[in-house]
Amino acid sequence: MIHERETIEVELLLQAIHQLTGYDFRDYSRPSIMRRIHHRMKMNQMDSVSILQNEVFTNKEMLHQLLQDFSINVTEMFRNPLFFKYIREEILPIFKELSEIRIWHAGCSTGEEAFSIAILLKEAGLLEKSKIYATDMNEEVLKIAKEGKIPLSKMKNYTKNYQLSGGKQSFSQYYTTDEEYAYLQEDLVKSISFMQHNLVTDQSFNEFHMILCRNVLIYFNIGLQNKVQKIFFDSLSTGGILGLGHRETLQFTDVCKFYETKSTEHQIYKKKEMRYDE
């Protein structure tokens, strides 16, 4: 009975957030949403979801904190290095014949993986003819991404990731430092257009040769995953590449038959020459 009541309370909370802000978390994975709700309740010593909902209605700071809790911002440069090694060795050579390369990194958080792609493109001699669009629903992380600075404490791990991804250069050549931050090269930062875009409510905005959306869809229920995958399908050119996170797959989605699997290990797919309604 307690569990059933809390389920109803969560539905009402998510409905309230949607009406107050326009952000729609109603089709997010319930276990993921519940962890974040319980975390916020614990942090503020609340005994029920109803108390949290009341705070959301009356306290703008509480609403802001909960929105930040729901926004997943886990990322790193060359995250899962072998994924980037595959992109470097198997995908980018295909792009060499294109006059312009358009890439969409959806759910980019603070931009580390988008910067990683920019480095791969630069090393392949493709950066100057590439346009990278990196999007996220969270305005605060986008502000950080646009600065192109990364805490210096992270760079040792990122250097290791870069090397494992097949990088042969000195990674330190891509940034300058002070005592606290690493500042990425200006051409890497300027190669990326960081923009706000909500996968739940927004639509396609261009045609792309590659879309990367890694470790985002695991937080959506299957219905929302299908909706987002339809957006990606509509946004990819024929032969375009889709890269997902290592815990994600197209296997159970409506668009599965419209893709050729390039790498099961790295969840990389190629759009076939067929329409969605075929």
GROMACS .gro file of C-alpha atoms in nm, residues 42-259:
model
  218
   42LYS     CA    1   1.729   1.234   0.195
   43MET     CA    2   1.936   1.548   0.136
   44ASN     CA    3   1.648   1.764   0.260
   45GLN     CA    4   1.524   1.526   0.531
   46MET     CA    5   1.181   1.474   0.378
   47ASP     CA    6   0.958   1.181   0.472
   48SER     CA    7   0.741   1.161   0.160
   49VAL     CA    8   0.726   1.252  -0.207
   50SER     CA    9   0.423   1.470  -0.131
   51ILE     CA   10   0.637   1.691   0.092
   52LEU     CA   11   0.890   1.722  -0.190
   53GLN     CA   12   0.612   1.811  -0.434
   54ASN     CA   13   0.488   2.086  -0.204
   55GLU     CA   14   0.841   2.227  -0.185
   56VAL     CA   15   0.864   2.218  -0.565
   57PHE     CA   16   0.549   2.431  -0.585
   58THR     CA   17   0.661   2.686  -0.327
   59ASN     CA   18   1.041   2.692  -0.349
   60LYS     CA   19   1.209   2.778  -0.681
   61GLU     CA   20   1.548   2.663  -0.552
   62MET     CA   21   1.408   2.319  -0.468
   63LEU     CA   22   1.262   2.292  -0.817
   64HIS     CA   23   1.599   2.389  -0.963
   65GLN     CA   24   1.782   2.132  -0.749
   66LEU     CA   25   1.545   1.855  -0.855
   67LEU     CA   26   1.585   1.943  -1.223
   68GLN     CA   27   1.961   1.921  -1.178
   69ASP     CA   28   1.917   1.583  -1.008
   70PHE     CA   29   1.718   1.455  -1.306
   71SER     CA   30   1.976   1.579  -1.557
   72ILE     CA   31   2.243   1.308  -1.592
   73ASN     CA   32   2.585   1.469  -1.623
   74VAL     CA   33   2.837   1.186  -1.616
   75THR     CA   34   3.101   1.215  -1.887
   76GLU     CA   35   3.473   1.209  -1.957
   77MET     CA   36   3.708   1.256  -2.250
   78PHE     CA   37   3.743   0.945  -2.467
   79ARG     CA   38   3.499   0.762  -2.241
   80ASN     CA   39   3.521   0.390  -2.323
   81PRO     CA   40   3.839   0.445  -2.529
   82LEU     CA   41   3.790   0.148  -2.763
   83PHE     CA   42   3.468   0.307  -2.888
   84PHE     CA   43   3.669   0.610  -2.998
   85LYS     CA   44   3.939   0.384  -3.141
   86TYR     CA   45   3.677   0.221  -3.362
   87ILE     CA   46   3.547   0.562  -3.474
   88ARG     CA   47   3.904   0.670  -3.545
   89GLU     CA   48   4.000   0.364  -3.747
   90GLU     CA   49   3.676   0.244  -3.908
   91ILE     CA   50   3.439   0.540  -3.941
   92LEU     CA   51   3.637   0.859  -4.001
   93PRO     CA   52   3.815   0.720  -4.309
   94ILE     CA   53   3.468   0.682  -4.469
   95PHE     CA   54   3.407   1.054  -4.415
   96LYS     CA   55   3.717   1.165  -4.603
   97GLU     CA   56   3.524   1.176  -4.933
   98LEU     CA   57   3.256   1.412  -4.797
   99SER     CA   58   3.276   1.784  -4.874
  100GLU     CA   59   3.127   1.863  -4.533
  101ILE     CA   60   3.084   1.648  -4.222
  102ARG     CA   61   2.796   1.713  -3.983
  103ILE     CA   62   2.795   1.545  -3.641
  104TRP     CA   63   2.538   1.565  -3.364
  105HIS     CA   64   2.638   1.474  -3.009
  106ALA     CA   65   2.307   1.448  -2.820
  107GLY     CA   66   2.317   1.466  -2.441
  108CYS     CA   67   2.666   1.615  -2.440
  109SER     CA   68   2.674   1.723  -2.072
  110THR     CA   69   2.987   1.936  -2.016
  111GLY     CA   70   3.125   1.852  -2.358
  112GLU     CA   71   3.415   1.617  -2.291
  113GLU     CA   72   3.311   1.355  -2.546
  114ALA     CA   73   3.233   1.620  -2.808
  115PHE     CA   74   3.583   1.761  -2.758
  116SER     CA   75   3.717   1.407  -2.798
  117ILE     CA   76   3.548   1.376  -3.137
  118ALA     CA   77   3.694   1.713  -3.237
  119ILE     CA   78   4.043   1.582  -3.156
  120LEU     CA   79   3.985   1.268  -3.364
  121LEU     CA   80   3.871   1.483  -3.655
  122LYS     CA   81   4.173   1.710  -3.620
  123GLU     CA   82   4.414   1.418  -3.621
  124ALA     CA   83   4.240   1.278  -3.930
  125GLY     CA   84   4.271   1.614  -4.107
  126LEU     CA   85   3.892   1.653  -4.114
  127LEU     CA   86   3.821   1.917  -3.850
  128GLU     CA   87   3.816   2.218  -4.085
  129LYS     CA   88   3.535   2.071  -4.293
  130SER     CA   89   3.337   1.940  -3.995
  131LYS     CA   90   3.048   2.092  -3.803
  132ILE     CA   91   2.982   1.945  -3.459
  133TYR     CA   92   2.654   2.020  -3.284
  134ALA     CA   93   2.655   1.926  -2.915
  135THR     CA   94   2.324   1.948  -2.733
  136ASP     CA   95   2.187   1.900  -2.385
  137MET     CA   96   1.867   1.992  -2.200
  138ASN     CA   97   2.067   2.142  -1.912
  139GLU     CA   98   2.168   2.505  -1.967
  140GLU     CA   99   2.414   2.503  -1.678
  141VAL     CA  100   2.631   2.222  -1.816
  142LEU     CA  101   2.626   2.386  -2.159
  143LYS     CA  102   2.770   2.705  -2.009
  144ILE     CA  103   3.057   2.497  -1.868
  145ALA     CA  104   3.108   2.321  -2.202
  146LYS     CA  105   3.131   2.649  -2.393
  147GLU     CA  106   3.423   2.759  -2.175
  148GLY     CA  107   3.636   2.468  -2.296
  149LYS     CA  108   3.805   2.425  -1.961
  150ILE     CA  109   3.844   2.104  -1.762
  151PRO     CA  110   3.967   2.053  -1.404
  152LEU     CA  111   4.336   1.974  -1.423
  153SER     CA  112   4.290   1.682  -1.184
  154LYS     CA  113   4.106   1.491  -1.457
  155MET     CA  114   4.368   1.522  -1.729
  156LYS     CA  115   4.586   1.230  -1.619
  157ASN     CA  116   4.297   0.990  -1.667
  158TYR     CA  117   4.195   1.160  -1.991
  159THR     CA  118   4.550   1.126  -2.124
  160LYS     CA  119   4.534   0.752  -2.058
  161ASN     CA  120   4.196   0.732  -2.234
  162TYR     CA  121   4.336   0.923  -2.532
  163GLN     CA  122   4.628   0.683  -2.565
  164LEU     CA  123   4.399   0.379  -2.541
  165SER     CA  124   4.182   0.531  -2.815
  166GLY     CA  125   4.478   0.510  -3.052
  167GLY     CA  126   4.612   0.861  -3.000
  168LYS     CA  127   4.975   0.892  -3.105
  169GLN     CA  128   5.036   1.260  -3.030
  170SER     CA  129   5.130   1.420  -2.700
  171PHE     CA  130   4.786   1.482  -2.550
  172SER     CA  131   4.914   1.791  -2.368
  173GLN     CA  132   4.949   1.972  -2.702
  174TYR     CA  133   4.572   2.014  -2.709
  175TYR     CA  134   4.551   2.234  -2.400
  176THR     CA  135   4.723   2.489  -2.182
  177THR     CA  136   4.704   2.493  -1.803
  178ASP     CA  137   4.710   2.702  -1.493
  179GLU     CA  138   4.712   2.569  -1.138
  180GLU     CA  139   4.348   2.461  -1.154
  181TYR     CA  140   4.228   2.405  -1.512
  182ALA     CA  141   4.324   2.275  -1.853
  183TYR     CA  142   4.209   2.505  -2.133
  184LEU     CA  143   4.143   2.330  -2.463
  185GLN     CA  144   4.279   2.471  -2.788
  186GLU     CA  145   4.065   2.744  -2.937
  187ASP     CA  146   4.010   2.563  -3.267
  188LEU     CA  147   3.868   2.260  -3.082
  189VAL     CA  148   3.625   2.475  -2.883
  190LYS     CA  149   3.517   2.681  -3.185
  191SER     CA  150   3.453   2.368  -3.392
  192ILE     CA  151   3.156   2.281  -3.168
  193SER     CA  152   2.819   2.456  -3.150
  194PHE     CA  153   2.677   2.394  -2.803
  195MET     CA  154   2.297   2.431  -2.798
  196GLN     CA  155   2.005   2.350  -2.572
  197HIS     CA  156   1.790   2.065  -2.707
  198ASN     CA  157   1.554   1.836  -2.519
  199LEU     CA  158   1.528   1.487  -2.668
  200VAL     CA  159   1.192   1.436  -2.498
  201THR     CA  160   1.013   1.738  -2.642
  202ASP     CA  161   1.221   1.874  -2.935
  203GLN     CA  162   1.254   1.747  -3.291
  204SER     CA  163   1.523   1.701  -3.555
  205PHE     CA  164   1.702   2.021  -3.657
  206ASN     CA  165   1.943   1.913  -3.935
  207GLU     CA  166   2.073   1.616  -4.133
  208PHE     CA  167   2.385   1.449  -3.997
  209HIS     CA  168   2.649   1.201  -4.107
  210MET     CA  169   2.700   1.079  -3.750
  211ILE     CA  170   2.493   1.097  -3.432
  212LEU     CA  171   2.638   1.004  -3.095
  213CYS     CA  172   2.407   0.962  -2.797
  214ARG     CA  173   2.587   0.759  -2.537
  215ASN     CA  174   2.452   0.650  -2.199
  216VAL     CA  175   2.141   0.868  -2.224
  217LEU     CA  176   1.874   0.629  -2.352
  218ILE     CA  177   1.924   0.392  -2.058
  219TYR     CA  178   1.733   0.648  -1.850
  220PHE     CA  179   1.426   0.635  -2.081
  221ASN     CA  180   1.147   0.379  -2.093
  222ILE     CA  181   1.108   0.180  -2.415
  223GLY     CA  182   0.834   0.407  -2.549
  224LEU     CA  183   1.050   0.716  -2.515
  225GLN     CA  184   1.352   0.530  -2.655
  226ASN     CA  185   1.151   0.452  -2.968
  227LYS     CA  186   1.044   0.816  -3.000
  228VAL     CA  187   1.403   0.940  -2.970
  229GLN     CA  188   1.534   0.674  -3.209
  230LYS     CA  189   1.278   0.794  -3.467
  231ILE     CA  190   1.425   1.147  -3.431
  232PHE     CA  191   1.776   1.009  -3.483
  233PHE     CA  192   1.664   0.806  -3.785
  234ASP     CA  193   1.503   1.112  -3.943
  235SER     CA  194   1.819   1.313  -3.869
  236LEU     CA  195   2.069   1.072  -4.025
  237SER     CA  196   2.166   1.078  -4.389
  238THR     CA  197   2.158   0.745  -4.573
  239GLY     CA  198   2.468   0.554  -4.466
  240GLY     CA  199   2.495   0.773  -4.156
  241ILE     CA  200   2.646   0.638  -3.835
  242LEU     CA  201   2.469   0.607  -3.499
  243GLY     CA  202   2.679   0.549  -3.185
  244LEU     CA  203   2.520   0.448  -2.854
  245GLY     CA  204   2.652   0.374  -2.506
  246HIS     CA  205   2.793   0.033  -2.415
  247ARG     CA  206   2.478  -0.058  -2.216
  248GLU     CA  207   2.242   0.050  -2.494
  249THR     CA  208   2.121  -0.130  -2.807
  250LEU     CA  209   1.888  -0.093  -3.104
  251GLN     CA  210   1.783  -0.456  -3.072
  252PHE     CA  211   1.443  -0.397  -2.910
  253THR     CA  212   1.352  -0.069  -3.079
  254ASP     CA  213   1.119  -0.004  -3.374
  255VAL     CA  214   1.404   0.122  -3.594
  256CYS     CA  215   1.627  -0.185  -3.555
  257LYS     CA  216   1.560  -0.322  -3.906
  258PHE     CA  217   1.662   0.007  -4.066
  259TYR     CA  218   2.023  -0.023  -3.952
   0.00000   0.00000   0.00000
